[in-house]
Coordinates of C-alpha atoms in Angstrom, one line a residue:
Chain A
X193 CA -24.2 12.9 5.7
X194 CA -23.5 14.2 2.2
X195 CA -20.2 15.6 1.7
X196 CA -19.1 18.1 -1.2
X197 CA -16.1 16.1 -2.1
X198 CA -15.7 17.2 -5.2
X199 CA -15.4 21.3 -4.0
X200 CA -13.1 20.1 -1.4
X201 CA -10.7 18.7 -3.9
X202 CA -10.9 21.1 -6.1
X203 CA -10.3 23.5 -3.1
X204 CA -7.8 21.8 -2.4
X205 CA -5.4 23.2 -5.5
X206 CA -5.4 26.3 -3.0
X207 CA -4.3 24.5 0.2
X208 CA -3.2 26.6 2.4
X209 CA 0.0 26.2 4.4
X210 CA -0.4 25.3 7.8
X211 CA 1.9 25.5 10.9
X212 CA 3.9 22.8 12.0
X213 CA 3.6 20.7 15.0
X214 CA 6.4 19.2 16.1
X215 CA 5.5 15.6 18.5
X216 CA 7.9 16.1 21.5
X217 CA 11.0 14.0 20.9
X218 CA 11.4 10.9 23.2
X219 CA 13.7 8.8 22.3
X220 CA 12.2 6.3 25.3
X221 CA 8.7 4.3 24.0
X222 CA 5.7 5.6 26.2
X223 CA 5.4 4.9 30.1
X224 CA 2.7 2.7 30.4
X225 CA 2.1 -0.5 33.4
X226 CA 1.5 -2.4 31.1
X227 CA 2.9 -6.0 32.0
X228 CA 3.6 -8.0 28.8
X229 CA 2.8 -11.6 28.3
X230 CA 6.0 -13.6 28.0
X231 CA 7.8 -16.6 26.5
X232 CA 8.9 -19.3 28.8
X233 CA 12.6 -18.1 28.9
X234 CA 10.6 -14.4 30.1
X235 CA 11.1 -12.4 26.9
X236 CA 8.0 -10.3 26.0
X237 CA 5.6 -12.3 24.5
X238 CA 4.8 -10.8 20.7
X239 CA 3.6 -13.5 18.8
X240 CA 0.3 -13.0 16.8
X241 CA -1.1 -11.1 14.0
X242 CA -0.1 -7.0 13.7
X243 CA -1.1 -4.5 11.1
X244 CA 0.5 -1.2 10.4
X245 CA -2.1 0.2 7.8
X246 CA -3.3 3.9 8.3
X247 CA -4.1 7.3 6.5
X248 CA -1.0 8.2 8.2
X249 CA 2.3 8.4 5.5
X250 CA 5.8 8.7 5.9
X251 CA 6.3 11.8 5.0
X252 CA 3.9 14.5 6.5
X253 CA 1.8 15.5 3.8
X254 CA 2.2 19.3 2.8
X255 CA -1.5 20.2 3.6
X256 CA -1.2 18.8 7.5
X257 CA -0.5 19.8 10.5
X258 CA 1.9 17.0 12.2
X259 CA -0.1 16.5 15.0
X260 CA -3.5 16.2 13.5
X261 CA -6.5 17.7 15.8
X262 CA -8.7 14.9 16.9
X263 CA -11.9 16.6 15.2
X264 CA -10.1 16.9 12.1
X265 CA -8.8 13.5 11.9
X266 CA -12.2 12.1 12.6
X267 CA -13.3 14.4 9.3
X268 CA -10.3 12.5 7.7
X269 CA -11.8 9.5 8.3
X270 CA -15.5 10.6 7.6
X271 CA -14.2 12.0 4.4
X272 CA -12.3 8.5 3.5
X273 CA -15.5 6.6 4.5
X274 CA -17.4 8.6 2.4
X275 CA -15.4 8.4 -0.9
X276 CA -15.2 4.5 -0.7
X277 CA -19.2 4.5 -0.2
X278 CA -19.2 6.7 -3.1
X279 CA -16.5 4.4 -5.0
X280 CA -18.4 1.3 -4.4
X281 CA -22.0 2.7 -4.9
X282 CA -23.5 1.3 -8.3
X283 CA -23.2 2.6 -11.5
X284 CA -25.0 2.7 -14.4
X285 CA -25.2 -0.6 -16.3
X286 CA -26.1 1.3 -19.6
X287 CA -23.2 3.8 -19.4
X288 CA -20.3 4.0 -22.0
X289 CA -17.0 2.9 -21.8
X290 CA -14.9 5.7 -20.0
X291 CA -13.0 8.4 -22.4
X292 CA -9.5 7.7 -23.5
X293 CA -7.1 9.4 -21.1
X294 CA -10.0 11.0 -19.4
X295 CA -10.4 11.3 -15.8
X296 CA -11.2 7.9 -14.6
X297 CA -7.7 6.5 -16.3
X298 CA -6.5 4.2 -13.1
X299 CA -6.3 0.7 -11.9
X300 CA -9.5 -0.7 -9.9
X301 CA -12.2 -0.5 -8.1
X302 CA -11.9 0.5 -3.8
X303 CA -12.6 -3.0 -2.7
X304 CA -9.8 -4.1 -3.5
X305 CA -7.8 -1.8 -1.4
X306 CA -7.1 -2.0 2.3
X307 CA -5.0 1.1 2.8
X308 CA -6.8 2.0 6.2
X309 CA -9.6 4.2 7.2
X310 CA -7.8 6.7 9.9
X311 CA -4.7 8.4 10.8
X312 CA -2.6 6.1 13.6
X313 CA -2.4 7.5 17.2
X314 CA 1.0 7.5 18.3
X315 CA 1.7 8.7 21.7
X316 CA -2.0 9.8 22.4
X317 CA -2.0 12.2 18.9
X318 CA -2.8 11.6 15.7
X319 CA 0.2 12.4 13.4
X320 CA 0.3 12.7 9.6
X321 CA 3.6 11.6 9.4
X322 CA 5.8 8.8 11.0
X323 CA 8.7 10.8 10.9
X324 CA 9.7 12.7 14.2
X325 CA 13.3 13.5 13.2
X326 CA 13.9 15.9 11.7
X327 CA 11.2 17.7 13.1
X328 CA 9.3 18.6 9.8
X329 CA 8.2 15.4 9.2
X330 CA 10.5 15.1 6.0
X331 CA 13.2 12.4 4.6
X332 CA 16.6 14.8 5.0
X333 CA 18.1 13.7 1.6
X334 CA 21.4 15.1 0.4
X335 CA 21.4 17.2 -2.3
X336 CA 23.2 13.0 -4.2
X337 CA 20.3 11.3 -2.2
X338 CA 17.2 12.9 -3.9
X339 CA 19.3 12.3 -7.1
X340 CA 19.6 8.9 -7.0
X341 CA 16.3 8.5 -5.7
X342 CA 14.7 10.5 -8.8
X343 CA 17.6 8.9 -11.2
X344 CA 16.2 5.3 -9.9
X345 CA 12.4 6.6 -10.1
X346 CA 13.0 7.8 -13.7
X347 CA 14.7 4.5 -14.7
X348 CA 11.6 2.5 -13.9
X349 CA 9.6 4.6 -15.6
X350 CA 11.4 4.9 -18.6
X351 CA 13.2 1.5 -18.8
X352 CA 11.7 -1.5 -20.6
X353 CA 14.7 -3.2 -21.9
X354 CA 14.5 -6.1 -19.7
X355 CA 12.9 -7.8 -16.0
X356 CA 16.2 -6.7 -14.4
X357 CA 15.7 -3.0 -14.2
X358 CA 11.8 -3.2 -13.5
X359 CA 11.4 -2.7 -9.6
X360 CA 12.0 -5.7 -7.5
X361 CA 8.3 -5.4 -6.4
X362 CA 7.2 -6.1 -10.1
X363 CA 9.5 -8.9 -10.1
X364 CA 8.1 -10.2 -6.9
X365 CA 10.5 -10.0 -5.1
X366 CA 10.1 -8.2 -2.2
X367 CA 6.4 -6.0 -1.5
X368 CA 6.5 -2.3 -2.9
X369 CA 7.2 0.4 -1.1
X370 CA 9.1 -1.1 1.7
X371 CA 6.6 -3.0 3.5
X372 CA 8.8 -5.5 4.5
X373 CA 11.4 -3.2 5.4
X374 CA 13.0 -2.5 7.3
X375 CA 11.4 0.0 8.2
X376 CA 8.3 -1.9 7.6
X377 CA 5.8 0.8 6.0
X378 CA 2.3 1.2 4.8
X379 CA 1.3 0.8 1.8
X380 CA -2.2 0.7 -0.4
X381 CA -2.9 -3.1 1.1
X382 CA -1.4 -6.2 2.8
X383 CA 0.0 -4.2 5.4
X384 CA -0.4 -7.3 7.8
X385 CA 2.4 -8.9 9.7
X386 CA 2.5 -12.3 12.3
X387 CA 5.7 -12.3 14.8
X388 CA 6.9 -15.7 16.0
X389 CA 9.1 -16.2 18.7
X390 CA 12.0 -18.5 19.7
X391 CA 14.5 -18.1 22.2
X392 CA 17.5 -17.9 19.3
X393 CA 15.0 -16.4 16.4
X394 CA 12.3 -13.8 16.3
X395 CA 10.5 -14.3 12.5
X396 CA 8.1 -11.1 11.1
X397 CA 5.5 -12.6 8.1
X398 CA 5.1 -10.3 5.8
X399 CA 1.9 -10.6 4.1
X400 CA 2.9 -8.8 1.1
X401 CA 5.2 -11.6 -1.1
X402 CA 4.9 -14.1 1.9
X403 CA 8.5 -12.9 3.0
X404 CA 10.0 -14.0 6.2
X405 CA 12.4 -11.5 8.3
X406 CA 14.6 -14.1 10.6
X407 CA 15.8 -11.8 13.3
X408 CA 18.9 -13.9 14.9
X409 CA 19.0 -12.9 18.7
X410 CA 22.9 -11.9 19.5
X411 CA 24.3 -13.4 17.0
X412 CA 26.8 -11.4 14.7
X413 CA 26.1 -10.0 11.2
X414 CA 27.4 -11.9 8.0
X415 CA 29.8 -11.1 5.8
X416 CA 29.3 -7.6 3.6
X417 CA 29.1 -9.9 0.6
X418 CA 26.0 -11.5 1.8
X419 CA 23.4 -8.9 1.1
X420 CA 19.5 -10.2 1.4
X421 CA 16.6 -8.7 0.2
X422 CA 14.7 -7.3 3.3
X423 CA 19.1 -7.4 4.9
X424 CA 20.5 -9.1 7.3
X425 CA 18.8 -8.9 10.5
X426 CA 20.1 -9.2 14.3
X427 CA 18.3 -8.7 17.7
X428 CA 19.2 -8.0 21.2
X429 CA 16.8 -8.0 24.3
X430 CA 17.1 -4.4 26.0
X431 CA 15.2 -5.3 29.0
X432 CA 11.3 -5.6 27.3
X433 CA 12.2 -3.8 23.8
X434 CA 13.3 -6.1 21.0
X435 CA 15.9 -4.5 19.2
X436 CA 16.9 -5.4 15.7
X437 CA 20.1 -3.9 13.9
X438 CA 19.9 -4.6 10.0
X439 CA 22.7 -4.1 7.0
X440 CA 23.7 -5.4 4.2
X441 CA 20.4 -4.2 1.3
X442 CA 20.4 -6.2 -1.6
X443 CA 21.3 -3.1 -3.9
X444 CA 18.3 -3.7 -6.2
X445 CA 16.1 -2.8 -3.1
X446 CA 17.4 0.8 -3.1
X447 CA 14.3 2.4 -4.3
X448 CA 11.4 1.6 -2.0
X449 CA 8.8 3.6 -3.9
X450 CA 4.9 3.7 -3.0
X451 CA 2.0 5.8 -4.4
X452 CA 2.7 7.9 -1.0
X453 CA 5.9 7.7 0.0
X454 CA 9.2 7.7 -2.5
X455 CA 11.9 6.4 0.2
X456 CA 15.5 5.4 -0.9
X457 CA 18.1 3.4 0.7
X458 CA 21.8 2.5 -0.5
X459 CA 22.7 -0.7 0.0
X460 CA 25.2 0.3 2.7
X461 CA 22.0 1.6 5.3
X462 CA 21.7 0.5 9.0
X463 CA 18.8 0.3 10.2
X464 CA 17.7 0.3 14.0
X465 CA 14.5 -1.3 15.1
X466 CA 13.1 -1.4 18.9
X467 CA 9.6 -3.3 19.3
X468 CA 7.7 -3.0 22.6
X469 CA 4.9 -4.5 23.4
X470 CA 2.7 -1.2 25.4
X471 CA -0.1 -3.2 25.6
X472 CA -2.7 -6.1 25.1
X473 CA -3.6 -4.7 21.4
X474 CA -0.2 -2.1 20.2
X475 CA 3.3 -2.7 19.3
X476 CA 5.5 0.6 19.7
X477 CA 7.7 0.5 16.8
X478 CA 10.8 2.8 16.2
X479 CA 13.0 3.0 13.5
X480 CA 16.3 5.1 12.9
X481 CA 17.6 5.4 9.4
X482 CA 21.4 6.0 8.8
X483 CA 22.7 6.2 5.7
X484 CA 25.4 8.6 5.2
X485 CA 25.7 9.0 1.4
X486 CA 21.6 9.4 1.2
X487 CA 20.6 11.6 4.3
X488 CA 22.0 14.5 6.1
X489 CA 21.3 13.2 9.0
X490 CA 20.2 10.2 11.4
X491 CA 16.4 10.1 10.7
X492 CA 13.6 8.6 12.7
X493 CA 10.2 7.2 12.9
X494 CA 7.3 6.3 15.3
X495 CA 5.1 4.1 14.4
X496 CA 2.5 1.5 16.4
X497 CA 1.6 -1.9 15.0
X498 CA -2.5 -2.7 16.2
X499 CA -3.1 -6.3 16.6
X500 CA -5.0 -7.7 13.7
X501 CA -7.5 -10.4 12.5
X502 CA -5.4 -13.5 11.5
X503 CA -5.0 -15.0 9.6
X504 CA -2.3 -14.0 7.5
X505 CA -2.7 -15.0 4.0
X506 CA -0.7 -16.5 1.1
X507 CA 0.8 -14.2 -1.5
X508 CA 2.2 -16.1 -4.1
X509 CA 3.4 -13.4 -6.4
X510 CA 5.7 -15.1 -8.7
X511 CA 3.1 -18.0 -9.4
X512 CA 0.3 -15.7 -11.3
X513 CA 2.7 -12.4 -12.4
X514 CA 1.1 -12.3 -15.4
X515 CA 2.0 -8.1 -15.4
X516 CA 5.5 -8.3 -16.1
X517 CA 5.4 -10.2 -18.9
X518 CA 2.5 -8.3 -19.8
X519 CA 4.7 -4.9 -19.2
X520 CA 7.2 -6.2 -21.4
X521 CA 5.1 -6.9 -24.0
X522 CA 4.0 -3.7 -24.0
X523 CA 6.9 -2.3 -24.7
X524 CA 7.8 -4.2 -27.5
X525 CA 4.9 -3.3 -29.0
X526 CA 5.2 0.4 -28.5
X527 CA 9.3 0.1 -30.3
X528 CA 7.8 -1.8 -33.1
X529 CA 5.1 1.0 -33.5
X530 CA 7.7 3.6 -33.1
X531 CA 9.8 1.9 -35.6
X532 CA 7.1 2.0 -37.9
X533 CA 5.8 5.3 -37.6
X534 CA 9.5 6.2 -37.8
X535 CA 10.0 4.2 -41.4
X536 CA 12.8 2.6 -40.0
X537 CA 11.7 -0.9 -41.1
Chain B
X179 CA -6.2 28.6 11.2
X180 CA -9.9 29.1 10.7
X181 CA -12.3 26.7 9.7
X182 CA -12.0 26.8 6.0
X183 CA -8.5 26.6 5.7
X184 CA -8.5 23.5 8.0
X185 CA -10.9 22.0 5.3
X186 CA -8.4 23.1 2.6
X187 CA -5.8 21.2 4.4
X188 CA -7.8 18.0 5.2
X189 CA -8.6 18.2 1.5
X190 CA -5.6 18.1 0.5
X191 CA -4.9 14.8 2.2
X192 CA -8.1 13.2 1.3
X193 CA -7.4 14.3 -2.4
X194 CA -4.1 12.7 -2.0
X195 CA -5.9 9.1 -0.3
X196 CA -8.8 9.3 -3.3
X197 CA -5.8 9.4 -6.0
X198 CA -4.6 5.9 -4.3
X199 CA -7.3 4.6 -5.3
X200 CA -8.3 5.8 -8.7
X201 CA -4.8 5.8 -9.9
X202 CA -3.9 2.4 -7.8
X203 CA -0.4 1.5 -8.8
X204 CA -0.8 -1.4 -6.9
X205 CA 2.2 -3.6 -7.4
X206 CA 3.1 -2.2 -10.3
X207 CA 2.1 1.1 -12.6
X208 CA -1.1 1.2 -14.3
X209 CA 0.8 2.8 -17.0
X210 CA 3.4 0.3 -17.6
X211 CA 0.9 -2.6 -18.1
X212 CA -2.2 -0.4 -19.8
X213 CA -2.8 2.0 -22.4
X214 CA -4.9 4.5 -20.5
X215 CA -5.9 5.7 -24.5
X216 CA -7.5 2.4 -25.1
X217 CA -10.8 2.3 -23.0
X218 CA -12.7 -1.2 -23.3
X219 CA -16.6 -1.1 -22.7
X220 CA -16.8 -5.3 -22.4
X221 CA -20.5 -7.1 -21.5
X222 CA -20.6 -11.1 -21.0
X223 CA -20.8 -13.9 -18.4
X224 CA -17.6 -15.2 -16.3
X225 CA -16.0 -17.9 -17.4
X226 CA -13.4 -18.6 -15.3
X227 CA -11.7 -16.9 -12.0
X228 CA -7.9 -16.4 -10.9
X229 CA -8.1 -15.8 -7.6
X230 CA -4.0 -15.4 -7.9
X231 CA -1.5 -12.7 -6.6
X232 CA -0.4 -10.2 -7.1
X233 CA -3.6 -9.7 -9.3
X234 CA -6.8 -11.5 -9.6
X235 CA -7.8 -12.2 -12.7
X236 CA -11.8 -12.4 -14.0
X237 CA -12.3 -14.0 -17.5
X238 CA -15.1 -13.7 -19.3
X239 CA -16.9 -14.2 -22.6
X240 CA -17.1 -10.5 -24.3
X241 CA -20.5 -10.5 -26.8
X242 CA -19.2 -9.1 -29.9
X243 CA -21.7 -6.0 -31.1
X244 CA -24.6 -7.4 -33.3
X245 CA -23.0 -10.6 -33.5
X246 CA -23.7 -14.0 -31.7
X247 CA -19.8 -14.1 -31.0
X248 CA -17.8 -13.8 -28.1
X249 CA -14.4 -13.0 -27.1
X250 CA -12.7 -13.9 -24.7
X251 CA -11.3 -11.1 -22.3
X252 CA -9.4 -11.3 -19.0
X253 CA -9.7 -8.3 -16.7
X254 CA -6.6 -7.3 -14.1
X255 CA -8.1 -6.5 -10.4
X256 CA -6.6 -6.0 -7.2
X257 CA -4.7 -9.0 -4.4
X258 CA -7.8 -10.9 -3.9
X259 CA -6.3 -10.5 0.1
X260 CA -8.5 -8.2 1.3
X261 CA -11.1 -10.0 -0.2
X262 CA -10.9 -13.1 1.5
X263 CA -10.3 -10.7 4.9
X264 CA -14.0 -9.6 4.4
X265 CA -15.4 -13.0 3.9
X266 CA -15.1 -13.2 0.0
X267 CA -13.6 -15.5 -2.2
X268 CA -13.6 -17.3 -5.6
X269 CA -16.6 -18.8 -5.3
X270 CA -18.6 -15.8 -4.7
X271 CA -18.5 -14.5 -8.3
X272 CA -19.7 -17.6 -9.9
X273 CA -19.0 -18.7 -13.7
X274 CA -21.9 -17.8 -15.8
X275 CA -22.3 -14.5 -13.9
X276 CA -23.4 -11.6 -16.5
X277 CA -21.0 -9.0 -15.7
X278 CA -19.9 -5.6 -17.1
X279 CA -16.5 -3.9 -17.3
X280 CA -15.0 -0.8 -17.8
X281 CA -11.6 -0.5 -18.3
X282 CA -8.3 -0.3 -20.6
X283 CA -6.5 -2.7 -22.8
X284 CA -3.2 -4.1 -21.7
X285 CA -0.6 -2.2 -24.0
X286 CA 0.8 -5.5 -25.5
X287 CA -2.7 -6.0 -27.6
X288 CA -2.0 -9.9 -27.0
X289 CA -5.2 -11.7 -27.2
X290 CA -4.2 -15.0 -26.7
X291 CA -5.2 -17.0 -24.3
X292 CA -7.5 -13.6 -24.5
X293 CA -7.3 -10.3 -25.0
X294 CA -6.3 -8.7 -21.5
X295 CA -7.5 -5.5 -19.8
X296 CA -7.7 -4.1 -16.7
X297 CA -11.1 -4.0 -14.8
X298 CA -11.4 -0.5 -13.4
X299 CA -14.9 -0.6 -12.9
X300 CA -16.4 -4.3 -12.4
X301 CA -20.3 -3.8 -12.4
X302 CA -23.0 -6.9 -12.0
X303 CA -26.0 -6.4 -14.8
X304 CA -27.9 -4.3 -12.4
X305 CA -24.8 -2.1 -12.0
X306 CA -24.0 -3.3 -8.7
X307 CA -20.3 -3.8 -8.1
X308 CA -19.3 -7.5 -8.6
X309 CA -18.0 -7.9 -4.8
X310 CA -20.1 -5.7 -3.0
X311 CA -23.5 -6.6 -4.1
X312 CA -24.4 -8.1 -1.2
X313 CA -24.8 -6.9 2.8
X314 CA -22.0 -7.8 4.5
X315 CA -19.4 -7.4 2.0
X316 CA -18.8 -3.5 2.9
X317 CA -15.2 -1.8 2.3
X318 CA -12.5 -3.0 4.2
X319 CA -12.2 -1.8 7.5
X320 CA -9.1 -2.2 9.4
X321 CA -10.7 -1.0 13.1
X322 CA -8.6 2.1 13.5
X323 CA -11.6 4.1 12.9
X324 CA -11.7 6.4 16.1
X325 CA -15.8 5.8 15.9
X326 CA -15.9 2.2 15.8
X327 CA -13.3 2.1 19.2
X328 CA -16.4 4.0 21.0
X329 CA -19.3 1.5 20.0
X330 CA -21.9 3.0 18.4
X331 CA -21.0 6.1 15.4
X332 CA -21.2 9.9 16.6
X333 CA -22.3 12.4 13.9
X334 CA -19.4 13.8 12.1
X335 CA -19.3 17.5 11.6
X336 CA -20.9 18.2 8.3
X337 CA -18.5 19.7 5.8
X338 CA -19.7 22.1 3.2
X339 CA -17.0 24.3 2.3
X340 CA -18.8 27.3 1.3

């Protein structure tokens, strides 16, 4: 199949606005028989390897309809099969280097992404966004929130003057865009995840900066002084639904930024998880956002973790960073030249 | 909504998925690290591989233009992750490789240990991209595919927006 990709993008500048579809709000995960493995002291068994990565983004994209018709997500993924067959196709070996700021200015090529091929079915639809309140598929920041969201944003664009303000994901840290979370979101790769259980602990791998969320079962929360990066975590058993209730965000976390998604958090958030198992292959996962100073309202997503292929692997971030240094540097270059251009020295 | 406006609005999406990838931020901007004003055009064997996160790292031996000389030049790519997922790893772009690569220079000019850039287009001799040269090395493919869950592909509705 040959696909005009290029007159659909460029169509695309016209999109037109389409209705929205609200998913009907449950605030129950879906009715299913489903009879979950379990752990010897008869908690739901779900240990294993889970993966979260989808064309589906936080926010629902302006262009979409929230509840994506099943033709048209299959075009979706046609069309995303189709541009990484064209991205990875040859190219010619005699061609010139590409122009300076041209189109082609960007990082590398599609094989080295893992972003996912289709939009995630949630409740037997295919949504464009996670979000299902508010009903338009949008983060409900106050008027402050989106401030201090695009303040942060505009810091780490701007702001060079040392590794402390670059984004905790350049540090390595924590993974960008908040894919340890919580919530724990999609991002462009490494969206995998391996839960293992203990009667006292519940511990999420993150693949993305090898981080570990320890979920203590009933136990209470630390000390407000004691922020973590990914927060402090605590579960609870509501009959076969784990849920996790997490404070305390290491400040420097605020801004979860991804290409898709630009999601910030104060460090005074709570965020409420519920996992349940729904069967042999899905995870329902929920999340509610409350943050007072940053959102009008309670917000809240859907989302459903697919059992992967382990196995989950290393991500030693801090042990090969040569980019920050390398950002940095870049910098200092760019004053000097500024300096010199501007006579200074 | 009729028909062409639905392919306006799936455009828009897929527009939006197609930028991931040519403007991959990965874990970091592409603009922070690169000067997007300094395209490289570089042509030599490998001579060493990072297989290291957060980015891989391929080294090679740059010929200098009509000159026996060589320089050396490490390119930036992706988490070699999703590599290893579909089967690959360091071993399967070997030293001594001749390789070709498009990109930009990092924006600090540093060339020691080499002169740095990132590899936005990683090309064997034949043109062939370095890790998908090969059958069974396709795109990543995380199985949520709606076609793959029903065996064998049905034909997709062919989209010519005219």
């Amino acid at each position: 199949m040959k696909l005009a990709l290029k007159s659909l993008l460029t169509a695309s500048a016209t999109a037109l606005a389409v209705a929205v579809a609200a998913p009907a709000m449950m605030a129950e995960p879906p009715q299913t028989d489903y009879e979950p493995p379990r752990m010897p002291d008869g908690t739901p068994d779900m240990q294993g390897y889970w993966t979260n990565a989808s064309l589906t983004t936080l926010e629902k994209p302006d262009n979409l309809p929230i509840i994506v018709p099943e033709k048209q997500a299959m075009m979706m993924a046609g069309l995303i099969e189709a541009s990484a067959e064209a991205d990875n196709a040859p190219t010619d070996p005699d061609a010139p280097a590409y122009e300076a700021g041209g189109a082609e200015v960007g990082g590398y090529n599609r094989f080295w992404m893992d972003f996912g091929s289709a939009l995630a079915k949630v409740r037997g639809e295919y949504r464009s966004t996670w979000i299902v309140e508010p009903a338009d598929g949008k983060l409900p920041y106050t008027e402050a929130g989106r401030k201090m969201a695009e303040d942060r944003l505009n810091e780490q664009r701007e702001d060079y003057d040392n590794p402390e303000v670059r984004a905790a994901a350049e540090r390595c840290t924590v993974g960008f865009g908040s894919t340890g979370g919580p919530p724990m979101l999609n991002v462009l790769y490494n969206n995998n995840y391996q839960i293992v259980q203990a009667p006292d602990k519940v511990a999420i791998l993150v693949e993305m900066n090898h981080q570990t969320r320890m979920i203590r079962i009933d136990e209470e929360h630390r000390p407000e002084v004691m922020d973590q990066w990914l927060g402090d975590s605590v579960g609870s058993w509501d009959g076969d639904t784990l849920v996790v209730e997490t404070t305390n965000f290491e400040p420097d976390i605020s801004l979860r930024a991804a290409t898709r998604h630009r999601l910030y958090m104060s460090p005074d958030a709570k965020v409420t998880e519920h996992f349940t198992r729904i069967s042999p292959e899905e995870i329902f996962y929920e999340f509610w956002v409350e943050d007072p100073e940053v959102f009008t309202q309670v917000w809240k997503g859907e989302m459903i973790l697919r059992q992967a292929e382990g196995p989950i692997y290393e991500y030693a971030c801090h042990e090969a960073n040569y980019s920050l240094p390398g950002i940095l540097a870049g910098a200092r270059r760019e004053e000097k030249e500024a300096a010199t251009a501007g006579g200074s020295k | 909504m009729n028909k062409k406006s639905k392919l306006y609005a799936l455009a828009g999406v897929t527009a939006g998925a197609l930028a991931v990838v040519g403007a991959a931020s990965a874990h970091h901007a592409f603009s922070a690290e690169f000067d997007a004003e300094a395209p490289v055009l570089l042509r030599g064997e490998v001579t060493k591989v990072e297989w290291v996160n957060p980015h891989t790292w391929i080294h090679l031996a740059a010929e200098e233009e009509g000159s026996d000389e060589t320089t050396a030049w490490m390119v930036e790519g992706g988490t070699p992750n999703t590599l290893l997922r579909n089967g690959l790893n360091k071993k399967s772009l070997q030293v001594g490789t001749p390789i070709i690569v498009r990109g930009y220079q990092s924006k600090d000019r540093l060339c020691a240990p080499a002169c740095k850039a990132n590899g936005r287009d990683i090309t064997l001799s034949n043109g062939e991209k370095v890790f998908m040269g090969s059958s069974g090395t396709g795109a990543p493919n995380d199985g949520t595919d709606p076609r793959e869950r029903r065996g064998p592909k049905t034909e997709l509705p062919d989209v010519e927006p005219n």
